[in-house]
Amino acid sequence: MAREKDVSEEVLVTIRQIVRAIGIHSKKLAKTYGLTGPQLIVMQEIADREVLTTGDLAKNISLSHATVTSIVDRLVARGLVNRIRGVQDKRKMYVQLTEEGHTQVMNKPSMLHDTFIKSFKGLETWEQTLLLSSIQRIAAMMNASEIKTDSLLISHPVSATAEEIREYYKEE
Amino acid sequence: MAREKDVSEEVLVTIRQIVRAIGIHSKKLAKTYGLTGPQLIVMQEIADREVLTTGDLAKNISLSHATVTSIVDRLVARGLVNRIRGVQDKRKMYVQLTEEGHTQVMNKPSMLHDTFIKSFKGLETWEQTLLLSSIQRIAAMMNASEIKTDSLLISHPVSATAEEIREYYKEE
DNA sequence: ATAATATTCTTCGTGTACGATATAATAATG
DNA sequence: CATTATTATATCGTACACGAAGAATATTAT
């Protein structure tokens, strides 16, 4: 005698399905390519900003600082990313791609599986916009009163300033 | 010199934000109420079906069998759920709420935070439908060629049949 | 100057979440 | 009826993902 699910519950279920599809794809990536989805996201963001602190990195990609630290740990262990201690402010820890990291991110595979990208790009522009704005609206409704810790879900991406970039040296 | 993100990438980012908001809410639930989001989902599904196998449970809520096993482990440890070995088919493992589990699920808090529920229910019906169908469409595009293992993302919920329900006994 | 406060990052503990593999039981096949 | 394949579940190892607490540094107040 299955209970009726209301629409907001169905939204949740669908989100879980999406998350799952992404997760499964991530595992597949890790297996065939060696990098998981989150690792690729991190590397892509670092590539985009050249150099930035782990805190800004976390903000930009909407993950907690703790999570980013552990992902960066793995990337450092594999020689794809360097950590750089700030000089001006020694609390800060900058991250940067290594040579190897650069080449990896260059031939990076698509984050979502190709069928999705293909389907999505096959849509009319207005349809893509509609879908994007729909989920953004859902996201906005969820954020309303949340997130007061060290991360803003909706924020402007942050890069290291030119000045900051000048002010670092490699840790041994 | 931030690279331009294309629309499909923005979709991903937004999904990550949604997932994060849900995760944060889940932690908050766990802290104030003692049960996380996934644990509530599992209990709600068991409540809806009365009795069902862990396999069907996993299918119904779109999680892998392994994941569900570990969630059920915790619920059993806390005396909210019972595992029941099938008699007719001894491979099967049924799950059922305990007395305590029932009372817990009765006064369960809402899975999403109230602000979302409130905002969402404040929308016109057609708007709710639009949002739901939008994310379902995204989900469909992602599933296309995925998921061949032990779970179908889109499937009819499964309950134990009356016959099956008659055929069990409690494991000590 | 120095004590109190705030920022930045890491470490720790818990809880998902998955595939691969193991184990057991049932069903299918020769 | 024995062997093999299939099914159902659990276990293992890895990787997120988070908040809380800790350590180091910087800022502010006294």
Coordinates of C-alpha atoms (C1' of nucleotides) in Angstrom, one line a residue:
Chain A
M1 CA 0.0 0.0 0.0
A2 CA 2.5 2.5 -1.2
R3 CA 2.1 6.0 0.2
E4 CA 1.7 8.8 -2.3
K5 CA 4.9 10.8 -2.8
D6 CA 4.4 14.5 -3.2
V7 CA 6.1 16.5 -5.8
S8 CA 8.9 17.9 -3.6
E9 CA 9.7 14.3 -2.6
E10 CA 9.9 13.3 -6.3
V11 CA 12.3 16.2 -6.8
L12 CA 14.5 14.7 -4.2
V13 CA 14.4 11.2 -5.7
T14 CA 15.3 12.6 -9.1
I15 CA 18.2 14.5 -7.7
R16 CA 19.4 11.3 -6.1
Q17 CA 19.2 9.6 -9.4
I18 CA 21.2 12.3 -11.0
V19 CA 23.8 12.2 -8.3
R20 CA 24.0 8.5 -8.7
A21 CA 24.5 8.7 -12.4
I22 CA 27.3 11.2 -11.9
G23 CA 28.8 9.0 -9.2
I24 CA 28.8 5.9 -11.3
H25 CA 30.3 7.9 -14.2
S26 CA 33.0 9.1 -11.8
K27 CA 33.9 5.6 -10.8
K28 CA 34.2 4.7 -14.4
L29 CA 36.4 7.6 -15.1
A30 CA 38.6 6.6 -12.2
K31 CA 38.9 3.2 -13.6
T32 CA 39.6 3.9 -17.2
Y33 CA 41.4 7.2 -16.8
G34 CA 42.7 7.4 -13.3
L35 CA 41.0 10.5 -12.1
T36 CA 37.6 10.8 -10.4
G37 CA 35.1 13.5 -11.2
P38 CA 35.8 15.6 -8.1
Q39 CA 39.5 15.4 -8.8
L40 CA 38.9 16.6 -12.4
I41 CA 36.8 19.4 -11.1
V42 CA 39.5 20.5 -8.7
M43 CA 42.2 20.3 -11.4
Q44 CA 40.0 22.2 -13.9
E45 CA 39.4 25.0 -11.4
I46 CA 43.1 25.3 -10.6
A47 CA 43.9 25.3 -14.3
D48 CA 41.4 28.1 -14.8
R49 CA 42.9 30.3 -12.0
E50 CA 46.5 29.4 -12.4
V51 CA 47.2 29.8 -8.7
L52 CA 44.8 30.1 -5.8
T53 CA 44.4 29.2 -2.1
T54 CA 42.6 26.1 -1.1
G55 CA 40.0 28.2 0.7
D56 CA 39.1 30.0 -2.5
L57 CA 39.3 26.8 -4.4
A58 CA 36.7 25.3 -2.0
K59 CA 34.5 28.3 -2.4
N60 CA 34.7 28.3 -6.2
I61 CA 33.6 24.7 -6.6
S62 CA 31.1 24.6 -3.8
L63 CA 32.8 22.1 -1.6
S64 CA 33.9 22.3 2.0
H65 CA 37.4 23.1 2.8
A66 CA 37.9 19.8 4.5
T67 CA 36.8 17.9 1.4
V68 CA 39.1 19.9 -0.9
T69 CA 42.0 19.3 1.4
S70 CA 41.6 15.5 1.0
I71 CA 41.2 15.7 -2.7
V72 CA 44.2 17.9 -3.1
D73 CA 46.2 15.4 -0.9
R74 CA 45.6 12.7 -3.5
L75 CA 46.5 15.0 -6.4
V76 CA 49.7 16.0 -4.7
A77 CA 50.5 12.4 -3.9
R78 CA 50.2 11.7 -7.6
G79 CA 52.3 14.6 -8.6
L80 CA 49.6 16.5 -10.4
V81 CA 49.4 19.5 -8.0
N82 CA 51.9 21.5 -5.9
R83 CA 51.1 23.1 -2.6
I84 CA 52.8 26.5 -2.1
R85 CA 53.0 28.2 1.3
G86 CA 52.2 31.9 1.2
V87 CA 55.0 34.3 2.2
Q88 CA 53.1 37.4 2.9
D89 CA 50.6 35.4 4.9
K90 CA 52.0 32.1 6.0
R91 CA 48.6 30.7 6.8
K92 CA 47.7 30.6 3.2
M93 CA 48.3 27.6 1.1
Y94 CA 48.3 28.0 -2.7
V95 CA 47.8 25.3 -5.1
Q96 CA 49.1 25.0 -8.7
L97 CA 49.2 22.3 -11.4
T98 CA 52.5 20.6 -12.1
E99 CA 53.7 20.0 -15.6
E100 CA 52.2 16.6 -15.5
G101 CA 49.0 18.0 -14.1
H102 CA 48.7 20.4 -17.0
T103 CA 49.1 17.7 -19.6
Q104 CA 46.5 15.6 -17.8
V105 CA 44.0 18.4 -17.7
M106 CA 44.6 19.1 -21.3
N107 CA 43.5 15.7 -22.5
K108 CA 40.9 15.4 -19.7
P109 CA 37.8 13.5 -20.6
S110 CA 34.4 15.1 -20.3
M111 CA 33.1 15.1 -16.8
L112 CA 29.6 13.9 -17.7
H113 CA 29.3 11.1 -20.0
D114 CA 29.3 11.9 -23.7
T115 CA 25.7 10.9 -24.2
F116 CA 24.6 13.5 -21.8
I117 CA 26.7 16.2 -23.3
K118 CA 25.5 15.2 -26.7
S119 CA 21.9 15.1 -25.8
F120 CA 22.1 18.4 -23.9
K121 CA 23.9 20.2 -26.7
G122 CA 21.4 18.8 -29.1
L123 CA 18.7 20.8 -27.4
E124 CA 17.6 24.3 -28.6
T125 CA 19.4 27.1 -26.7
W126 CA 16.2 28.1 -25.1
E127 CA 15.6 24.6 -23.8
Q128 CA 19.1 24.4 -22.3
T129 CA 18.4 27.7 -20.6
L130 CA 15.2 26.5 -19.3
L131 CA 16.7 23.4 -17.8
L132 CA 19.6 25.3 -16.3
S133 CA 17.3 28.0 -14.8
S134 CA 15.0 25.3 -13.4
I135 CA 17.7 23.6 -11.4
Q136 CA 19.1 26.9 -10.4
R137 CA 15.8 27.8 -9.1
I138 CA 15.6 24.6 -7.1
A139 CA 19.1 25.3 -5.8
A140 CA 18.1 28.8 -4.7
M141 CA 15.1 27.5 -2.8
M142 CA 17.3 25.1 -1.0
N143 CA 20.0 27.5 0.0
A144 CA 17.7 30.2 1.4
S145 CA 18.7 30.0 5.0
E146 CA 21.6 27.5 4.8
I147 CA 25.3 27.9 4.6
K148 CA 26.8 30.2 7.1
T149 CA 30.1 28.4 7.7
D150 CA 33.1 29.0 5.5
S151 CA 31.5 28.7 2.2
L152 CA 29.0 30.7 0.2
L153 CA 27.1 28.6 -2.3
I154 CA 26.5 31.5 -4.6
S155 CA 29.5 33.7 -4.9
H156 CA 31.9 35.2 -7.3
P157 CA 34.8 32.9 -8.2
V158 CA 38.0 34.1 -6.5
S159 CA 41.5 34.0 -7.9
A160 CA 44.7 34.9 -6.3
T161 CA 45.5 38.6 -7.1
A162 CA 48.6 39.4 -9.2
E163 CA 50.2 40.6 -6.0
E164 CA 49.5 37.4 -4.2
I165 CA 50.9 35.4 -7.0
R166 CA 54.1 37.3 -6.9
E167 CA 54.4 36.5 -3.2
Y168 CA 55.0 32.9 -2.9
Y169 CA 57.8 30.4 -3.0
K170 CA 57.8 26.7 -3.4
E171 CA 57.9 24.6 -0.3
E172 CA 60.6 21.9 -0.3
Chain B
M1 CA 41.6 34.8 -16.6
A2 CA 38.7 32.5 -15.9
R3 CA 37.7 30.2 -18.7
E4 CA 34.1 30.4 -19.9
K5 CA 32.0 27.6 -18.5
D6 CA 29.5 26.2 -21.0
V7 CA 25.9 25.5 -20.0
S8 CA 26.2 21.8 -19.4
E9 CA 29.1 22.6 -17.0
E10 CA 26.9 25.1 -15.2
V11 CA 24.3 22.4 -14.8
L12 CA 26.8 20.3 -13.1
V13 CA 27.9 23.0 -10.7
T14 CA 24.3 23.7 -9.8
I15 CA 23.7 20.1 -9.1
R16 CA 26.7 20.1 -6.9
Q17 CA 25.3 23.0 -5.0
I18 CA 22.0 21.3 -4.5
V19 CA 23.7 18.1 -3.3
R20 CA 25.7 20.2 -0.9
A21 CA 22.7 21.9 0.5
I22 CA 21.0 18.6 1.0
G23 CA 24.1 17.2 2.6
I24 CA 24.4 20.0 5.0
H25 CA 20.8 19.7 5.9
S26 CA 21.4 16.0 6.5
K27 CA 24.2 16.7 8.9
K28 CA 22.0 19.2 10.7
L29 CA 19.3 16.5 11.0
A30 CA 21.7 14.0 12.3
K31 CA 22.8 16.4 15.0
T32 CA 19.5 17.7 16.2
Y33 CA 17.4 14.6 15.5
G34 CA 19.8 11.7 15.4
L35 CA 19.0 10.4 11.9
T36 CA 20.6 11.5 8.6
G37 CA 18.8 12.1 5.4
P38 CA 19.6 8.7 3.8
Q39 CA 18.7 6.9 7.0
L40 CA 15.3 8.7 6.9
I41 CA 14.8 7.8 3.3
V42 CA 15.5 4.2 4.0
M43 CA 13.1 4.2 7.0
Q44 CA 10.4 6.0 5.1
E45 CA 10.6 3.5 2.2
I46 CA 10.4 0.5 4.6
A47 CA 7.5 2.2 6.3
D48 CA 5.7 2.5 3.0
R49 CA 6.2 -1.1 2.0
E50 CA 5.9 -2.7 5.5
V51 CA 8.3 -5.5 4.6
L52 CA 10.7 -5.8 1.7
T53 CA 14.1 -7.2 0.7
T54 CA 17.2 -5.1 0.8
G55 CA 17.6 -5.6 -2.9
D56 CA 14.1 -4.1 -3.6
L57 CA 14.8 -1.4 -1.1
A58 CA 18.0 -0.4 -2.9
K59 CA 16.1 -0.4 -6.2
N60 CA 13.2 1.7 -4.9
I61 CA 15.4 4.5 -3.6
S62 CA 18.0 4.4 -6.3
L63 CA 21.0 3.5 -4.2
S64 CA 23.4 0.6 -4.6
H65 CA 23.0 -2.5 -2.6
A66 CA 26.3 -1.9 -0.8
T67 CA 25.2 1.5 0.3
V68 CA 21.9 0.3 1.6
T69 CA 23.5 -2.5 3.5
S70 CA 25.7 -0.1 5.5
I71 CA 22.8 2.3 6.2
V72 CA 20.6 -0.6 7.4
D73 CA 23.5 -1.8 9.5
R74 CA 23.4 1.5 11.4
L75 CA 19.6 1.4 11.7
V76 CA 19.7 -2.2 13.1
A77 CA 22.4 -1.2 15.5
R78 CA 20.1 1.5 16.8
G79 CA 17.2 -0.8 17.1
L80 CA 15.1 1.0 14.5
V81 CA 15.0 -1.8 11.9
N82 CA 15.0 -5.6 12.0
R83 CA 16.5 -7.9 9.5
I84 CA 14.5 -11.0 8.7
R85 CA 15.8 -14.1 6.8
G86 CA 13.5 -15.5 4.2
V87 CA 12.2 -19.0 4.8
Q88 CA 11.0 -19.9 1.3
D89 CA 14.2 -18.4 -0.2
K90 CA 16.9 -18.3 2.4
R91 CA 19.0 -15.9 0.3
K92 CA 16.6 -13.1 0.8
M93 CA 16.8 -10.7 3.7
Y94 CA 13.8 -8.7 4.6
V95 CA 13.8 -5.5 6.5
Q96 CA 11.1 -4.2 8.8
L97 CA 10.7 -1.3 11.2
T98 CA 10.8 -2.0 14.9
E99 CA 8.3 -0.5 17.2
E100 CA 10.8 2.2 18.0
G101 CA 11.4 2.7 14.3
H102 CA 7.7 3.3 13.7
T103 CA 7.4 6.0 16.3
Q104 CA 10.6 7.6 15.0
V105 CA 9.3 7.7 11.4
M106 CA 6.0 9.0 12.6
N107 CA 7.5 12.2 14.0
K108 CA 10.1 12.4 11.4
P109 CA 11.2 15.8 10.4
S110 CA 11.0 16.9 6.8
M111 CA 13.9 15.7 4.7
L112 CA 14.5 19.0 3.0
H113 CA 14.6 22.0 5.1
D114 CA 11.4 23.7 5.7
T115 CA 12.2 26.8 3.7
F116 CA 12.5 24.7 0.5
I117 CA 9.3 22.8 1.1
K118 CA 7.5 26.1 1.9
S119 CA 8.9 27.9 -1.2
F120 CA 8.2 24.9 -3.4
K121 CA 4.7 24.4 -2.2
G122 CA 4.1 28.1 -2.7
L123 CA 4.6 27.7 -6.4
E124 CA 1.8 27.2 -8.8
T125 CA 1.1 23.6 -9.6
W126 CA 2.3 24.0 -13.2
E127 CA 5.5 25.5 -12.0
Q128 CA 6.2 22.6 -9.7
T129 CA 5.5 20.3 -12.6
L130 CA 7.8 22.2 -14.8
L131 CA 10.7 22.1 -12.3
L132 CA 10.1 18.4 -11.7
S133 CA 10.0 17.5 -15.4
S134 CA 13.1 19.6 -16.0
I135 CA 15.3 17.7 -13.6
Q136 CA 13.7 14.4 -14.7
R137 CA 14.7 15.3 -18.2
I138 CA 18.3 16.0 -17.1
A139 CA 18.3 12.7 -15.2
A140 CA 17.0 10.9 -18.2
M141 CA 19.8 12.3 -20.4
M142 CA 22.4 11.2 -17.8
N143 CA 21.1 7.7 -17.5
A144 CA 20.9 6.9 -21.2
S145 CA 23.5 4.2 -21.4
E146 CA 24.4 3.8 -17.8
I147 CA 23.4 1.5 -15.0
K148 CA 23.6 -2.1 -16.1
T149 CA 24.6 -3.6 -12.7
D150 CA 22.0 -4.5 -10.1
S151 CA 19.9 -1.4 -10.2
L152 CA 17.6 0.3 -12.6
L153 CA 17.3 4.0 -12.0
I154 CA 13.9 4.2 -13.4
S155 CA 11.7 1.4 -12.2
H156 CA 8.5 0.6 -10.5
P157 CA 8.8 0.4 -6.8
V158 CA 8.8 -3.2 -5.5
S159 CA 7.1 -4.5 -2.4
A160 CA 7.2 -7.9 -0.9
T161 CA 4.1 -9.9 -2.0
A162 CA 1.6 -11.0 0.6
E163 CA 2.8 -14.5 0.1
E164 CA 6.4 -13.5 0.7
I165 CA 5.4 -11.6 3.8
R166 CA 3.7 -14.7 5.2
E167 CA 6.9 -16.6 4.7
Y168 CA 9.4 -15.3 7.2
Y169 CA 10.6 -15.6 10.7
K170 CA 12.8 -13.5 12.9
E171 CA 16.4 -14.2 13.1
E172 CA 17.7 -14.3 16.7
Chain C
dA1 C1' 53.6 45.3 23.8
dT2 C1' 50.6 41.8 24.6
dA3 C1' 46.4 39.6 25.2
dA4 C1' 42.2 38.4 22.9
dT5 C1' 40.1 37.4 18.6
dA6 C1' 39.8 36.0 13.9
dT7 C1' 41.5 33.6 9.8
dT8 C1' 43.5 29.7 7.3
dC9 C1' 44.4 25.4 6.8
dT10 C1' 44.7 20.4 8.4
dT11 C1' 43.3 16.4 11.1
dC12 C1' 39.8 13.5 13.0
dG13 C1' 35.6 11.0 13.2
dT14 C1' 31.3 9.7 11.0
dG15 C1' 28.5 8.6 7.3
dT16 C1' 27.5 8.0 2.7
dA17 C1' 28.4 5.7 -2.0
dC18 C1' 30.3 2.8 -5.2
dG19 C1' 32.4 -1.5 -7.7
dA20 C1' 34.6 -5.8 -7.0
dT21 C1' 34.7 -9.8 -4.7
dA22 C1' 33.1 -13.4 -1.5
dT23 C1' 29.5 -16.4 0.3
dA24 C1' 25.5 -18.7 0.4
dA25 C1' 21.3 -20.5 -1.6
dT26 C1' 18.5 -21.5 -5.5
dA27 C1' 17.6 -22.6 -10.2
dA28 C1' 19.0 -24.6 -14.6
dT29 C1' 21.4 -28.0 -17.2
dG30 C1' 23.4 -32.2 -18.7
Chain D
dC1 C1' 21.4 -36.2 -9.5
dA2 C1' 25.7 -33.8 -10.0
dT3 C1' 27.5 -29.7 -12.0
dT4 C1' 27.1 -25.2 -13.3
dA5 C1' 24.9 -20.7 -13.7
dT6 C1' 22.2 -17.3 -11.5
dT7 C1' 20.5 -14.7 -7.7
dA8 C1' 20.7 -12.2 -3.1
dT9 C1' 23.2 -10.3 0.2
dA10 C1' 27.3 -9.0 2.7
dT11 C1' 32.2 -7.5 3.0
dC12 C1' 36.2 -4.9 1.5
dG13 C1' 38.7 -1.1 -0.2
dT14 C1' 38.6 3.6 -2.0
dA15 C1' 36.9 8.2 -2.4
dC16 C1' 34.0 11.7 -1.3
dA17 C1' 31.8 15.1 2.0
dC18 C1' 30.9 17.3 6.1
dG19 C1' 31.5 19.7 10.9
dA20 C1' 34.3 20.1 14.9
dA21 C1' 38.5 20.7 16.9
dG22 C1' 43.4 21.8 16.6
dA23 C1' 47.6 24.4 15.1
dA24 C1' 49.8 28.2 13.1
dT25 C1' 49.5 32.8 11.8
dA26 C1' 47.5 37.4 11.5
dT27 C1' 44.7 41.2 13.3
dT28 C1' 42.6 43.9 16.7
dA29 C1' 41.9 45.7 21.2
dT30 C1' 43.6 47.0 25.5

